[in-house]
JSON list of C-alpha atoms in Angstrom, two decimals:
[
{"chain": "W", "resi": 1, "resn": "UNK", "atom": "CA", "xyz": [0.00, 0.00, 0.00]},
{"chain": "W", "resi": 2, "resn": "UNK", "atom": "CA", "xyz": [1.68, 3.20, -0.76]},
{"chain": "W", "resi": 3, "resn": "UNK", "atom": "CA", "xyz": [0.39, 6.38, 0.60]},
{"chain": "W", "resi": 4, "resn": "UNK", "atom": "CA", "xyz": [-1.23, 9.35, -1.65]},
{"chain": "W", "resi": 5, "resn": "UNK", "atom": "CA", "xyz": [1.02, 12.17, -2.37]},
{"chain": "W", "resi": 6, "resn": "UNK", "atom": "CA", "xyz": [0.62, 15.21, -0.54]},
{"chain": "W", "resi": 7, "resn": "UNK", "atom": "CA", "xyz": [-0.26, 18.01, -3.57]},
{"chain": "W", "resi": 8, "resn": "UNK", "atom": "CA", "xyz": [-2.61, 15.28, -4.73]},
{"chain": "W", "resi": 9, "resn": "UNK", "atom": "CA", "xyz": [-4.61, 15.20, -0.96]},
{"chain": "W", "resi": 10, "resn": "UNK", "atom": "CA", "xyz": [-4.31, 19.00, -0.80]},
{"chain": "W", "resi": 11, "resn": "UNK", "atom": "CA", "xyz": [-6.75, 19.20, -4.63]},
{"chain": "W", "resi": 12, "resn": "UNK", "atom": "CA", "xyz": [-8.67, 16.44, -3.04]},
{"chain": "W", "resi": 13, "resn": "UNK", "atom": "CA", "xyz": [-9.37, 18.31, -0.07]},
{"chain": "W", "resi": 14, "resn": "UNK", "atom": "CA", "xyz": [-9.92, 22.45, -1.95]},
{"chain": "W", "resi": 15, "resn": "UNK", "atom": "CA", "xyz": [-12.71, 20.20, -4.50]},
{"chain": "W", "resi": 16, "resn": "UNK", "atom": "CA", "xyz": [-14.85, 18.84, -1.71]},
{"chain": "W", "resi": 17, "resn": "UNK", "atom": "CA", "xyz": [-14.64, 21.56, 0.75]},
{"chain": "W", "resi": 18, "resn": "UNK", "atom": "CA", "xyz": [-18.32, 22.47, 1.36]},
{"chain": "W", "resi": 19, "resn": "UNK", "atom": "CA", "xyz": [-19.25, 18.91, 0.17]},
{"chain": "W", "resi": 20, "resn": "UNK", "atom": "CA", "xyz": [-18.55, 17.02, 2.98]},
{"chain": "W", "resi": 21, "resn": "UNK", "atom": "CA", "xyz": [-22.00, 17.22, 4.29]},
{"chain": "W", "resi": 22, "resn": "UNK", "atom": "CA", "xyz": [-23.52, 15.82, 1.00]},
{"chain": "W", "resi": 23, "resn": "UNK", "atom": "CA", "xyz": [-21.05, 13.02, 0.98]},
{"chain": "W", "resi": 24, "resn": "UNK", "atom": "CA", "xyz": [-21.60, 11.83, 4.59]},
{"chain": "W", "resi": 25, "resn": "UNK", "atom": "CA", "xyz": [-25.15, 11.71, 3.81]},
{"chain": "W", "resi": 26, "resn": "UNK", "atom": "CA", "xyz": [-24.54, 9.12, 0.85]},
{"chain": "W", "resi": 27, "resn": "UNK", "atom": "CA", "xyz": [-24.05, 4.95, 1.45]},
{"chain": "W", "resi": 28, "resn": "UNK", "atom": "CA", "xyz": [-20.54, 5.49, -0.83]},
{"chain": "W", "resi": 29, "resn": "UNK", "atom": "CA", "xyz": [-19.94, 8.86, 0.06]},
{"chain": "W", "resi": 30, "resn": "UNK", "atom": "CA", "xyz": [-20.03, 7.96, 3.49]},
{"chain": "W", "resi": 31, "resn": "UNK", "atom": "CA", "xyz": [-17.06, 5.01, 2.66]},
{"chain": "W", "resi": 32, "resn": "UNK", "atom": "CA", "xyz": [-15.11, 7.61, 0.61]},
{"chain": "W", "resi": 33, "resn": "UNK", "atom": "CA", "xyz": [-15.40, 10.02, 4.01]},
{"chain": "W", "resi": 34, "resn": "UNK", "atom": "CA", "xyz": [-13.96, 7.40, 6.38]},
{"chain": "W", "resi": 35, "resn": "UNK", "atom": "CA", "xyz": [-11.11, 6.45, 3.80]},
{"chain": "W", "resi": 36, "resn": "UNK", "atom": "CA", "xyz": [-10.30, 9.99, 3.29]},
{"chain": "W", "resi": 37, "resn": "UNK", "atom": "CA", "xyz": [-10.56, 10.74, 6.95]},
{"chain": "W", "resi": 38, "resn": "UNK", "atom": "CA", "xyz": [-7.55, 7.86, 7.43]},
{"chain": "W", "resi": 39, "resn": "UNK", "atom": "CA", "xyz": [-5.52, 9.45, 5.51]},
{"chain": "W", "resi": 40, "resn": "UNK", "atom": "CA", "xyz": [-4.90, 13.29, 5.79]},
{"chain": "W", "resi": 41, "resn": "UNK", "atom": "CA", "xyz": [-3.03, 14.95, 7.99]},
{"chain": "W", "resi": 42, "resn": "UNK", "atom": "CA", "xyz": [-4.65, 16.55, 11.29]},
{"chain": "W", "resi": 43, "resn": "UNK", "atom": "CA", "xyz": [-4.92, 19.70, 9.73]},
{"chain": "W", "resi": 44, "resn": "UNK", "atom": "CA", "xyz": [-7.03, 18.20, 6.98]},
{"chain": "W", "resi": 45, "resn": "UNK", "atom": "CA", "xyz": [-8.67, 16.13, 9.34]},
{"chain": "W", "resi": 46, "resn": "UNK", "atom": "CA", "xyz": [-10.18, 19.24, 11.18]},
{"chain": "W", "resi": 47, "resn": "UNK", "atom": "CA", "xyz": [-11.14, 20.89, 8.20]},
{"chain": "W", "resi": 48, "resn": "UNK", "atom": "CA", "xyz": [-13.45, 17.88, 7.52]},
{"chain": "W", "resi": 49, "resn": "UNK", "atom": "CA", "xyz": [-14.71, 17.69, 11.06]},
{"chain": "W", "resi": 50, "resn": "UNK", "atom": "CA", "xyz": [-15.65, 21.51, 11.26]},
{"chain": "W", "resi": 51, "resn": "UNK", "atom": "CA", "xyz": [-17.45, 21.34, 8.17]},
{"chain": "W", "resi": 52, "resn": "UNK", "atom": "CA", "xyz": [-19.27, 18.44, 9.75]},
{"chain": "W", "resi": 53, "resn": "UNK", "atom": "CA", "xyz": [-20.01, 19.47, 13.30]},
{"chain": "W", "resi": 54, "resn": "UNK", "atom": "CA", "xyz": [-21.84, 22.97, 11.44]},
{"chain": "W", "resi": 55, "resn": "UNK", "atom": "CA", "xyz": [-24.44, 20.48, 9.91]},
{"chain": "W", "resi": 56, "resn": "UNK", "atom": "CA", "xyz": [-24.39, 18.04, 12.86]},
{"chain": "W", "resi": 57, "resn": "UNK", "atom": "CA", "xyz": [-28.30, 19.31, 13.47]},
{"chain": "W", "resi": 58, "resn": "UNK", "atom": "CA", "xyz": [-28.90, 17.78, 9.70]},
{"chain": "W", "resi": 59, "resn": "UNK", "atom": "CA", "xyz": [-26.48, 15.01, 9.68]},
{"chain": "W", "resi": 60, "resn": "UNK", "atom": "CA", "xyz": [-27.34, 13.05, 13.12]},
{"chain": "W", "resi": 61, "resn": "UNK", "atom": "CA", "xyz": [-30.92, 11.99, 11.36]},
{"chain": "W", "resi": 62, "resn": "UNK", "atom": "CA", "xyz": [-29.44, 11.21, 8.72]},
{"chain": "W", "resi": 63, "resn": "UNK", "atom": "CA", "xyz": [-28.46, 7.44, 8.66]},
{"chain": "W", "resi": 64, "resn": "UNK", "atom": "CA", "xyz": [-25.15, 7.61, 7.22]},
{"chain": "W", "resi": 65, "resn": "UNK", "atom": "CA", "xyz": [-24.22, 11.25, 8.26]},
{"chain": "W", "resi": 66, "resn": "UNK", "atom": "CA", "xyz": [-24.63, 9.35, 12.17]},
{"chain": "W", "resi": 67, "resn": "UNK", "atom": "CA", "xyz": [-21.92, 7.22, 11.42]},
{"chain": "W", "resi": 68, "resn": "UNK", "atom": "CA", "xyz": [-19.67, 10.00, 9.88]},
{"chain": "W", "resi": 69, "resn": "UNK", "atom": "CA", "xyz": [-20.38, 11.96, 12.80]},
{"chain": "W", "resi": 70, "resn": "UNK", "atom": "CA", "xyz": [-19.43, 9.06, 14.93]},
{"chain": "W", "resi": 71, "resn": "UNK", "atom": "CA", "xyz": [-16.07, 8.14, 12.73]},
{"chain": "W", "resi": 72, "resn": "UNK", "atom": "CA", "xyz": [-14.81, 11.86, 13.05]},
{"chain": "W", "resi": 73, "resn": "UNK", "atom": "CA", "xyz": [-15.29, 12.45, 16.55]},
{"chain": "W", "resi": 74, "resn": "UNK", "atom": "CA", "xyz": [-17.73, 15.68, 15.83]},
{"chain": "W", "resi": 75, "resn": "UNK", "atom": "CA", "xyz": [-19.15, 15.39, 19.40]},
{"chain": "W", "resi": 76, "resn": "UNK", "atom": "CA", "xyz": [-15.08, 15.18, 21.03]},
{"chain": "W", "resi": 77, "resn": "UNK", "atom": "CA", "xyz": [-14.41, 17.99, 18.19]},
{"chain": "W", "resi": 78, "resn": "UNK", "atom": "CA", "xyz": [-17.20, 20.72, 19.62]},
{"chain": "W", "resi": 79, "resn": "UNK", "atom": "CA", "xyz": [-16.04, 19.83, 22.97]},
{"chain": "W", "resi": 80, "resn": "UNK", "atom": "CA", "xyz": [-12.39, 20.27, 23.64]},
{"chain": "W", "resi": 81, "resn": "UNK", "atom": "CA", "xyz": [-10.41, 20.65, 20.26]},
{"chain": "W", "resi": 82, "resn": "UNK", "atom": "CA", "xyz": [-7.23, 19.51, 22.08]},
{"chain": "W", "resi": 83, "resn": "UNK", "atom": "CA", "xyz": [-9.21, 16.35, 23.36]},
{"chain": "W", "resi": 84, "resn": "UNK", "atom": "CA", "xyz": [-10.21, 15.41, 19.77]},
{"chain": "W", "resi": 85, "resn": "UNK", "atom": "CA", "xyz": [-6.64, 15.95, 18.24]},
{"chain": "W", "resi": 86, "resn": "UNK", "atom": "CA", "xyz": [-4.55, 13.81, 20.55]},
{"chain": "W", "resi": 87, "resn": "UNK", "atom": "CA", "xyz": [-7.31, 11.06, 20.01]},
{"chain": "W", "resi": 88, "resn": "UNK", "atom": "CA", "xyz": [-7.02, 11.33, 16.05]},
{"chain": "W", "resi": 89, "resn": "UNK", "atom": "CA", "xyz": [-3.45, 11.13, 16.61]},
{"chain": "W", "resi": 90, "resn": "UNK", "atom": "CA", "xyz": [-3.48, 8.19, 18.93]},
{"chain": "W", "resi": 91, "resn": "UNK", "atom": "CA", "xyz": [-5.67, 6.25, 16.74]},
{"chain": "W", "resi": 92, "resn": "UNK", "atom": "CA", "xyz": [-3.43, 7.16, 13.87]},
{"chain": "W", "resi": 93, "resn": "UNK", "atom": "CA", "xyz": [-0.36, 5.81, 15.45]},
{"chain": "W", "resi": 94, "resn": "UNK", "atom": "CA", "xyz": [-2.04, 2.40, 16.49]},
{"chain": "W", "resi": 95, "resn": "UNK", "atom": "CA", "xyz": [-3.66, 2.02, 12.68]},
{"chain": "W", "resi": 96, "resn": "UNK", "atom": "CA", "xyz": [0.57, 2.49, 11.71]},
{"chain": "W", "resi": 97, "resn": "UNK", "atom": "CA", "xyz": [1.50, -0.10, 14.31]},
{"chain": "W", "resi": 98, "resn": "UNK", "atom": "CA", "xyz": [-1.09, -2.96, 13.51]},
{"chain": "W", "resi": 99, "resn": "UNK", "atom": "CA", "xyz": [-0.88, -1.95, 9.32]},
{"chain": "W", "resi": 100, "resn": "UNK", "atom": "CA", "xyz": [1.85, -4.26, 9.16]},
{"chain": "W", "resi": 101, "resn": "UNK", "atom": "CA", "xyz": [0.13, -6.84, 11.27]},
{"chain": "W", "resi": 102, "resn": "UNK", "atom": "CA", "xyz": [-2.94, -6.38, 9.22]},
{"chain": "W", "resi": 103, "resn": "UNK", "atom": "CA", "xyz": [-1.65, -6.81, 5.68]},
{"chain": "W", "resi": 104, "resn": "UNK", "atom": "CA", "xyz": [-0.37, -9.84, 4.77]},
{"chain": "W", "resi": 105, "resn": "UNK", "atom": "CA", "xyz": [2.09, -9.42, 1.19]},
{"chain": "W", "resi": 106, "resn": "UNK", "atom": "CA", "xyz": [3.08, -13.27, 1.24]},
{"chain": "W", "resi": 107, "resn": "UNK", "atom": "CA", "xyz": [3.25, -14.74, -1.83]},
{"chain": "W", "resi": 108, "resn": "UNK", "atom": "CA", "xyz": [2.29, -17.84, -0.10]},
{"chain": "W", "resi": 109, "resn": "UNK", "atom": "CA", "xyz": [-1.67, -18.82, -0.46]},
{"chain": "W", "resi": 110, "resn": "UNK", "atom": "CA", "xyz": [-3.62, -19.21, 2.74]},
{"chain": "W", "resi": 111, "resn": "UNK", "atom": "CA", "xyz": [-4.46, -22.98, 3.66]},
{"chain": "W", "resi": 112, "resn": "UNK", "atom": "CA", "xyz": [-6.06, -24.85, 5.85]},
{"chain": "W", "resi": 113, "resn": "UNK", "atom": "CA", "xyz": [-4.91, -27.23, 8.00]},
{"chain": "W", "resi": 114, "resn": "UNK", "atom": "CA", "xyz": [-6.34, -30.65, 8.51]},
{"chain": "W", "resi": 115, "resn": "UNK", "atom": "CA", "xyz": [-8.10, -30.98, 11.71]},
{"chain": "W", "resi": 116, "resn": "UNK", "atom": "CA", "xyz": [-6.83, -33.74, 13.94]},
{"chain": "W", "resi": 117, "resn": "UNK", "atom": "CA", "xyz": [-8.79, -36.11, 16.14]},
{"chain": "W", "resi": 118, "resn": "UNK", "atom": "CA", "xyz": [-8.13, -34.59, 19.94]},
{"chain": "W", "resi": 119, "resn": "UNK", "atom": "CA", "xyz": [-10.16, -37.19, 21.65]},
{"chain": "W", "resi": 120, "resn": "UNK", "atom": "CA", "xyz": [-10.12, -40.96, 21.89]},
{"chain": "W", "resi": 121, "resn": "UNK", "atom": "CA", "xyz": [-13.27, -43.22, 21.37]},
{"chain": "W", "resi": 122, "resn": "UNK", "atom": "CA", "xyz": [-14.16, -44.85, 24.82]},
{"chain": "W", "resi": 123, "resn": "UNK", "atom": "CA", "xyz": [-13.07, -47.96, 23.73]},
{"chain": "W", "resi": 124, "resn": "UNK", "atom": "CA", "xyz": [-9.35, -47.01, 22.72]},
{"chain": "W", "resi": 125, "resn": "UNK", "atom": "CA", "xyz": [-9.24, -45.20, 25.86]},
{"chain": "W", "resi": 126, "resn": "UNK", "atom": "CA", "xyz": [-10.03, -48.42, 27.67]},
{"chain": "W", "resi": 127, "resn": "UNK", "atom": "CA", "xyz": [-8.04, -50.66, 25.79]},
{"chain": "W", "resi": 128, "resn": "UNK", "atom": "CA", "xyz": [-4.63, -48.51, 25.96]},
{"chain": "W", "resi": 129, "resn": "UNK", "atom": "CA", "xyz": [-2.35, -49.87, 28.64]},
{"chain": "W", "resi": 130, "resn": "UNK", "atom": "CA", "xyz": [-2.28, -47.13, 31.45]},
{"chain": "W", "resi": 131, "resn": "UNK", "atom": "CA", "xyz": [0.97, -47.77, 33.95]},
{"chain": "W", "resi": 132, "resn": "UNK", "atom": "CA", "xyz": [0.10, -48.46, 36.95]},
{"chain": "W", "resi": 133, "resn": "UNK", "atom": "CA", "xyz": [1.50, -47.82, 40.55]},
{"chain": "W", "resi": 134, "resn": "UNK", "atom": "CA", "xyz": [0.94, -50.31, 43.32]},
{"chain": "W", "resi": 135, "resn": "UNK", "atom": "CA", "xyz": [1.75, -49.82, 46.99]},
{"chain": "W", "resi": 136, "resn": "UNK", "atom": "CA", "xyz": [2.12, -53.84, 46.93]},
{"chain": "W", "resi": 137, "resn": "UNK", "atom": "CA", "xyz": [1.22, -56.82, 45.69]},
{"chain": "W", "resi": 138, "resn": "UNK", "atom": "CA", "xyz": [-2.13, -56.94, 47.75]},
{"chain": "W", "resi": 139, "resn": "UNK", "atom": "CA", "xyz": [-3.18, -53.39, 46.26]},
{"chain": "W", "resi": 140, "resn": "UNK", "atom": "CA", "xyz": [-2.30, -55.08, 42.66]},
{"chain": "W", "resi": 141, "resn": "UNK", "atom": "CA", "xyz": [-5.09, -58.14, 43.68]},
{"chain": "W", "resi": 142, "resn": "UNK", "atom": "CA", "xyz": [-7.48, -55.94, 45.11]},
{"chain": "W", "resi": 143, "resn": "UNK", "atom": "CA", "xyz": [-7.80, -53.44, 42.30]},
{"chain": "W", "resi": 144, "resn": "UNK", "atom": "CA", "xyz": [-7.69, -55.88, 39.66]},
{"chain": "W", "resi": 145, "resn": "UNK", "atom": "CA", "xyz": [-10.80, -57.65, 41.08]},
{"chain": "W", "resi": 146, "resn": "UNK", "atom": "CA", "xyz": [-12.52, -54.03, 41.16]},
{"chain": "W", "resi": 147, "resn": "UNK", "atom": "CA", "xyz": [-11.74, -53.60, 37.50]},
{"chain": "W", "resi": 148, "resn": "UNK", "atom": "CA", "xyz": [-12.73, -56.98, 36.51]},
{"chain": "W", "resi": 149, "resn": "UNK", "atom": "CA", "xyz": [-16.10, -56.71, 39.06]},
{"chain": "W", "resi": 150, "resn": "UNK", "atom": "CA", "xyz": [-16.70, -53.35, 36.92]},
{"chain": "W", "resi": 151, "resn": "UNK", "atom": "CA", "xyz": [-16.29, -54.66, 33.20]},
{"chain": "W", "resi": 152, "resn": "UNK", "atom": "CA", "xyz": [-18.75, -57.42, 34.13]},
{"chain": "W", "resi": 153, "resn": "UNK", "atom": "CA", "xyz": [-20.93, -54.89, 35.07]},
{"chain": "W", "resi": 154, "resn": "UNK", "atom": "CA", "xyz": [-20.52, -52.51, 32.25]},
{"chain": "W", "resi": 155, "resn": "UNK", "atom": "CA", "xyz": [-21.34, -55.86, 29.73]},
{"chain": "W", "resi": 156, "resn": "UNK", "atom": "CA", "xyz": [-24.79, -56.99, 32.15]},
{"chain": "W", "resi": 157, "resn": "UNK", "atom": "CA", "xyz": [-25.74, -54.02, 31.56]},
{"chain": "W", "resi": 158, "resn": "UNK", "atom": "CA", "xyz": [-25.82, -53.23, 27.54]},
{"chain": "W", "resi": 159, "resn": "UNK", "atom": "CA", "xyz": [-27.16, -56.97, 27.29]},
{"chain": "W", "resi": 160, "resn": "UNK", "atom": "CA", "xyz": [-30.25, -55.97, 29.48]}
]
């Protein structure tokens, strides 16, 4: 992604001063706002935003001009200025941290991997050899005949 150049932001900006109202009202005009918005300077940012926050009466029933007005902070702009443009700036910087994070430019296609089979069946489970630690011999007998009393029972009762 390689960012705009700056003369070409600064005709971008003198053509659709005065629009911006008219655009935030719009489904795509609305997009173009919010792309535009991410990526001018502060300066341009509070050009925007001032322009906005004059028709904030006419934009926050509009459907689209509510989420403009949400997206460029108009209610943290008519507030306290300096509030607004150290929170534009903070969310700039974290947008340039996580870009890189965000964008993947490997040349590599995505796969999936196989999903593997976590859990045993009852039956493996049972059947797998689990080691065993015996105090003595007599502990050995005496759980033996408990396993062997509980298999019996386990097999009486899917016959009945």
């Amino acid at each position: 992604k390689q960012d705009l150049p700056a003369s070409f932001k600064k005709k971008t900006m003198k053509k659709l001063r005065g629009k911006w109202t008219t655009l935030a009202k719009s489904k795509c005009g609305s997009r173009c706002l919010d792309k535009i918005f991410q990526n001018v300077t502060v300066q341009q940012k509070e050009q925007i935003t001032a322009e906005l926050s004059e028709a904030e009466p006419e934009l926050k029933y509009d459907f689209y001009g509510r989420f403009a007005l949400q997206n460029c902070k108009v209610d943290q702009y008519k507030l306290k200025k300096d509030h607004w443009e150290s929170a534009v700036l903070n969310r700039d910087k974290k947008r340039k941290l996580f870009a890189e994070l965000l964008t993947d430019e490997s040349e590599q296609p995505l796969t999936k991997r196989k999903k593997t089979a976590h859990k045993e069946t009852e039956k493996e489970a049972q059947t797998k050899e689990k080691p065993h630690h015996f105090a003595s011999e007599d502990h050995k007998r005496i759980m033996g005949a408990l396993t062997n009393k509980k298999s019996k029972d386990k097999a009486k009762s899917t016959m009945v």
